[in-house]
Coordinates of C-alpha atoms in Angstrom, one line a residue:
M10 CA 67.7 15.0 -22.1
E11 CA 66.6 15.3 -18.5
K12 CA 63.6 17.4 -19.5
I13 CA 62.5 14.8 -22.0
H14 CA 62.8 12.0 -19.4
F15 CA 60.9 14.1 -16.9
S16 CA 58.1 14.8 -19.5
L17 CA 57.9 11.1 -20.3
L18 CA 57.7 10.2 -16.6
C19 CA 54.8 12.7 -16.2
L20 CA 53.0 11.2 -19.1
F21 CA 53.4 7.7 -17.7
L22 CA 52.2 8.8 -14.3
C23 CA 49.1 10.5 -15.8
F24 CA 48.4 7.4 -17.8
L25 CA 48.8 5.2 -14.8
L26 CA 46.4 7.4 -12.7
K27 CA 43.9 7.4 -15.4
D28 CA 44.1 3.7 -15.7
V29 CA 43.6 3.2 -12.0
K30 CA 40.6 5.6 -12.1
S31 CA 39.1 3.6 -15.0
Q32 CA 39.6 0.3 -13.2
R33 CA 37.8 1.7 -10.1
E34 CA 34.9 3.0 -12.2
N35 CA 34.6 -0.2 -14.2
G36 CA 35.2 -2.6 -11.3
T37 CA 32.7 -5.3 -10.4
I38 CA 29.7 -5.1 -8.2
I39 CA 28.0 -8.3 -6.9
V40 CA 24.2 -8.0 -6.6
E41 CA 22.6 -10.7 -4.5
L42 CA 18.8 -11.2 -4.8
N43 CA 17.6 -12.4 -1.4
V44 CA 14.7 -14.6 -2.4
F45 CA 15.5 -18.3 -1.8
S46 CA 15.6 -20.4 1.4
G47 CA 17.2 -23.8 0.7
R48 CA 19.0 -22.9 -2.6
P49 CA 21.7 -20.2 -2.7
N50 CA 20.4 -16.8 -3.7
P51 CA 20.9 -15.7 -7.4
V52 CA 23.8 -13.3 -7.9
A53 CA 24.8 -11.0 -10.7
R54 CA 28.1 -9.4 -11.6
I55 CA 27.6 -5.8 -12.8
I56 CA 29.9 -3.0 -13.8
K57 CA 30.2 -0.6 -11.0
R58 CA 29.4 2.7 -12.8
P59 CA 25.7 2.0 -13.6
I60 CA 25.1 0.7 -10.1
Q61 CA 26.6 3.8 -8.6
R62 CA 24.5 6.0 -10.8
L63 CA 21.4 4.1 -9.9
L64 CA 22.0 4.2 -6.1
A65 CA 22.8 7.9 -6.3
S66 CA 19.6 8.7 -8.0
N67 CA 17.5 8.2 -4.9
N68 CA 18.0 8.1 -1.1
Q69 CA 14.9 6.2 0.1
W70 CA 16.7 2.9 0.2
R71 CA 19.4 4.1 2.6
G72 CA 19.4 2.7 6.2
S73 CA 17.1 -0.2 5.4
N74 CA 17.4 -3.8 6.5
L75 CA 16.4 -6.9 4.7
N76 CA 12.8 -8.0 5.2
E77 CA 12.1 -11.2 7.1
G78 CA 10.1 -14.2 6.0
L79 CA 9.9 -16.3 2.9
G80 CA 10.2 -15.1 -0.7
Y81 CA 11.5 -11.8 -1.9
R82 CA 13.3 -9.8 0.9
G83 CA 15.5 -7.3 -1.0
F84 CA 19.0 -7.0 -2.4
T85 CA 22.5 -7.1 -0.9
I86 CA 25.2 -5.2 -3.0
Y87 CA 28.9 -6.1 -2.5
D88 CA 31.7 -3.9 -3.8
M89 CA 34.5 -6.3 -4.7
D90 CA 37.1 -3.4 -4.4
N91 CA 35.9 -2.4 -0.9
A92 CA 34.6 -5.0 1.4
T93 CA 33.3 -2.4 3.9
E94 CA 31.0 -0.9 1.2
T95 CA 28.3 -3.6 1.4
K96 CA 24.8 -2.0 0.9
V97 CA 21.3 -3.3 1.5
V98 CA 18.2 -2.4 -0.4
A99 CA 15.2 -3.8 1.5
G100 CA 12.1 -5.0 -0.1
G101 CA 9.6 -2.1 -0.5
S102 CA 12.2 0.6 0.4
D103 CA 12.7 2.0 -3.1
I104 CA 10.5 0.7 -5.9
S105 CA 12.5 2.3 -8.8
I106 CA 15.9 0.9 -7.6
E107 CA 14.5 -2.5 -6.7
N108 CA 12.9 -3.0 -10.1
Q109 CA 16.0 -1.9 -11.9
L110 CA 18.2 -4.3 -9.8
L111 CA 15.7 -7.0 -10.6
E112 CA 16.0 -6.5 -14.3
W113 CA 19.8 -7.0 -14.0
S114 CA 19.3 -10.3 -12.2
N115 CA 19.3 -13.4 -14.4
I116 CA 16.4 -15.4 -12.8
P117 CA 13.5 -17.5 -14.0
R118 CA 10.4 -15.6 -15.2
D119 CA 8.1 -16.9 -12.4
V120 CA 10.7 -15.8 -9.7
K121 CA 10.9 -12.4 -11.4
L122 CA 7.1 -12.1 -11.4
H123 CA 6.9 -13.0 -7.7
C124 CA 9.5 -10.3 -6.9
H125 CA 7.7 -7.7 -9.0
E126 CA 4.5 -8.4 -7.1
R127 CA 6.1 -8.3 -3.7
I128 CA 8.0 -5.0 -4.6
R129 CA 4.8 -3.3 -5.7
G130 CA 2.7 -4.7 -2.9
A131 CA 5.2 -3.6 -0.2
Y132 CA 5.5 -0.2 -1.8
V133 CA 1.7 0.4 -1.9
S134 CA 1.4 -0.9 1.7
N135 CA 4.1 1.5 2.8
M136 CA 2.4 4.4 0.9
N137 CA -0.9 3.6 2.5
N138 CA 0.6 3.5 6.0
R139 CA 2.3 6.8 5.5
N140 CA -0.8 8.4 4.1
Q141 CA -2.7 7.4 7.3
T142 CA -0.4 9.7 9.2
N143 CA 0.5 12.2 6.4
R144 CA -2.7 13.6 4.8
C145 CA -1.7 14.7 1.3
E146 CA -2.9 18.0 0.0
Q147 CA -4.0 17.9 -3.6
V148 CA -1.4 19.4 -5.9
S149 CA -1.9 20.4 -9.6
S150 CA -0.2 21.8 -12.6
E151 CA -1.2 24.5 -15.0
T152 CA -1.8 22.1 -17.9
T153 CA -5.4 21.3 -18.8
Y154 CA -6.5 17.8 -19.7
E155 CA -7.6 18.4 -23.4
P156 CA -7.5 15.0 -25.2
L157 CA -8.9 16.4 -28.4
K158 CA -5.9 18.7 -28.8
W159 CA -3.8 15.6 -29.2
N160 CA -6.2 13.0 -30.5
S161 CA -8.4 14.7 -33.2
D162 CA -5.7 15.5 -35.7
R163 CA -4.2 12.3 -37.0
F164 CA -0.9 13.9 -37.9
V165 CA -0.5 15.4 -34.4
R166 CA -1.5 12.1 -32.7
R167 CA 1.0 10.1 -34.8
W168 CA 4.1 12.4 -34.5
N169 CA 3.9 13.5 -30.9
N170 CA 4.6 11.0 -28.0
C171 CA 4.6 10.9 -24.3
Y172 CA 7.5 13.3 -24.0
N173 CA 5.7 15.9 -26.2
Y174 CA 2.6 15.4 -24.1
G175 CA 4.3 15.6 -20.8
N176 CA 5.9 18.9 -21.7
D177 CA 2.7 20.2 -23.4
I178 CA 4.7 21.0 -26.5
I179 CA 3.7 19.8 -30.0
T180 CA 6.8 19.5 -32.2
N181 CA 5.5 16.8 -34.7
T182 CA 9.0 15.2 -34.4
F183 CA 8.2 12.4 -31.9
A184 CA 10.5 14.2 -29.5
Q185 CA 13.3 12.4 -27.6
P186 CA 14.9 13.5 -24.3
G187 CA 18.2 15.3 -25.0
R188 CA 17.9 15.2 -28.8
A189 CA 17.6 19.0 -29.0
N190 CA 21.0 19.2 -27.3
N191 CA 22.7 16.5 -29.4
Y192 CA 22.3 13.8 -26.7
R193 CA 21.3 10.3 -27.7
I194 CA 20.1 7.8 -25.1
Q195 CA 22.6 4.9 -25.2
T196 CA 21.3 2.8 -22.3
M197 CA 17.6 2.5 -21.7
D198 CA 17.6 3.1 -17.9
G199 CA 16.3 5.8 -15.6
P200 CA 19.4 7.9 -15.1
S201 CA 20.2 8.0 -18.9
V202 CA 16.7 9.2 -19.8
Q203 CA 16.6 11.6 -16.9
F204 CA 19.9 13.2 -18.0
G205 CA 18.6 13.8 -21.5
A206 CA 15.4 15.4 -20.1
E207 CA 17.6 17.6 -17.8
L208 CA 19.6 18.8 -20.8
D209 CA 16.3 20.0 -22.3
G210 CA 15.5 22.0 -19.2
L211 CA 13.5 19.7 -17.0
I212 CA 14.4 19.7 -13.4
R213 CA 14.2 16.7 -11.1
I214 CA 12.1 17.3 -8.0
E215 CA 12.3 15.1 -4.9
A216 CA 9.3 13.5 -3.2
P217 CA 10.4 13.4 0.5
T218 CA 7.1 11.9 1.6
S219 CA 4.5 9.6 0.0
C220 CA 2.6 12.6 -1.3
V221 CA 3.0 13.9 -4.8
P222 CA 5.4 16.8 -4.6
E223 CA 4.2 20.3 -5.4
P224 CA 6.1 21.7 -8.4
N225 CA 7.1 25.3 -9.1
G226 CA 5.9 24.8 -12.7
N227 CA 4.2 21.8 -14.2
L228 CA 4.9 18.2 -13.0
V229 CA 5.7 15.1 -14.9
A230 CA 6.7 11.6 -13.8
L231 CA 9.3 9.4 -15.6
V232 CA 9.0 5.7 -15.6
I233 CA 11.1 3.0 -17.4
W234 CA 10.5 -0.3 -19.1
P235 CA 14.0 -1.6 -18.3
G236 CA 16.2 -2.0 -21.3
N237 CA 13.3 -1.2 -23.7
D238 CA 11.5 2.1 -23.3
Y239 CA 10.6 5.1 -21.2
H240 CA 7.3 6.9 -20.5
F241 CA 6.1 10.2 -19.0
F242 CA 2.9 11.0 -17.1
R243 CA 1.7 14.6 -16.7
L244 CA -0.1 16.2 -13.8
D245 CA -3.0 18.4 -14.9
E246 CA -4.9 21.2 -13.2
N247 CA -7.6 18.8 -11.9
G248 CA -5.0 17.1 -9.7
L249 CA -4.9 13.9 -11.7
F250 CA -2.3 12.5 -14.1
S251 CA -2.8 11.9 -17.8
H252 CA -0.5 10.5 -20.5
K253 CA -0.1 9.7 -24.2
P254 CA 1.4 6.3 -25.0
G255 CA 3.4 6.7 -28.3
R256 CA 1.3 7.3 -31.4
T257 CA -2.0 6.5 -29.6
D258 CA -4.6 8.7 -27.9
A259 CA -3.9 10.9 -24.9
R260 CA -5.8 9.4 -21.9
N261 CA -6.3 9.9 -18.1
I262 CA -6.5 6.2 -17.1
D263 CA -3.8 3.5 -16.3
N264 CA -3.6 0.0 -17.7
S265 CA -6.4 -1.1 -15.4
G266 CA -8.7 1.6 -16.5
Q267 CA -8.3 3.6 -13.3
L268 CA -7.9 7.3 -12.9
I269 CA -4.3 8.2 -12.0
S270 CA -3.8 10.1 -8.7
D271 CA -0.2 8.9 -8.3
P272 CA 1.9 7.2 -11.1
R273 CA 4.0 5.4 -8.5
T274 CA 1.0 3.2 -7.6
A275 CA -0.7 3.1 -11.0
D276 CA -0.9 0.0 -13.2
R277 CA 2.0 0.8 -15.6
G278 CA 2.3 -2.6 -17.3
P279 CA 5.9 -3.4 -18.1
Y280 CA 7.1 0.1 -17.1
T281 CA 8.1 -1.2 -13.7
V282 CA 10.8 1.3 -12.7
F283 CA 9.6 4.6 -11.3
Q284 CA 12.6 7.0 -11.8
C285 CA 11.5 10.4 -10.6
F286 CA 9.2 13.4 -10.7
M287 CA 10.4 16.4 -12.8
E288 CA 9.3 20.0 -13.2
T289 CA 8.8 21.4 -16.7
E290 CA 7.7 24.7 -18.3
P291 CA 6.8 25.0 -22.0
D292 CA 8.3 28.5 -22.1
V293 CA 11.7 27.2 -20.7
V294 CA 12.0 23.6 -21.9
Y295 CA 13.2 23.0 -25.5
I296 CA 12.6 19.6 -27.0
Q297 CA 13.0 18.2 -30.5

């Protein structure tokens, strides 16, 4: 009888610990968008886990302070379970995290447009300032920009997307990150798509400076249309990026018709979140 009571006690303690862990992971985070002057700033309550995954995906925002002046200044993140864990993401410090936090904020469209413009403007300005002191050497991949390979055959053009093109692998399956490994993207955000790509063999590569990082293999860039879609750009041997939007033609220009030297500063339309650079090799990566 004592052994039964002890076993039941152990099961109860395990359940209790699991419940406590679940509550911590699913606790509430308050995200304050610092944008107004007279009115209180907009705030959003968000489950802790996606915020933690987002902040862990990059380090550029760490150690920043809110910008001064009128309009968009950045975000303040409050952990309701730990008052000492307040974090600040300054405007222009990390374009991918800022844009994702902005998508989670329930604000009027004109305010959101203002914030997007300020985020991109501050990021481009920071990049230009860094480039004045850090001259970037041109990097390249082994892939060759060959649009006819992807555009001339109607079947190939229709059944191969940006993920196929980025990995330089024609599958005629409209490949999806992680599908070859029985993974399905549940939430259309950067970490979820990145995880699927990593299952397929791609490797995230950090960009410690404003320069495009040099890969060991080929280089792609992952960007996100928050809540809706993802897109991959590919670095070619000429040092410029190209891409293939969905079922349309492969191309080497952005939405403004400009050549793409860096996807972080290219006109990407609604794909406002830059997630990361990744290495890929057709002989290693398996996609489906």
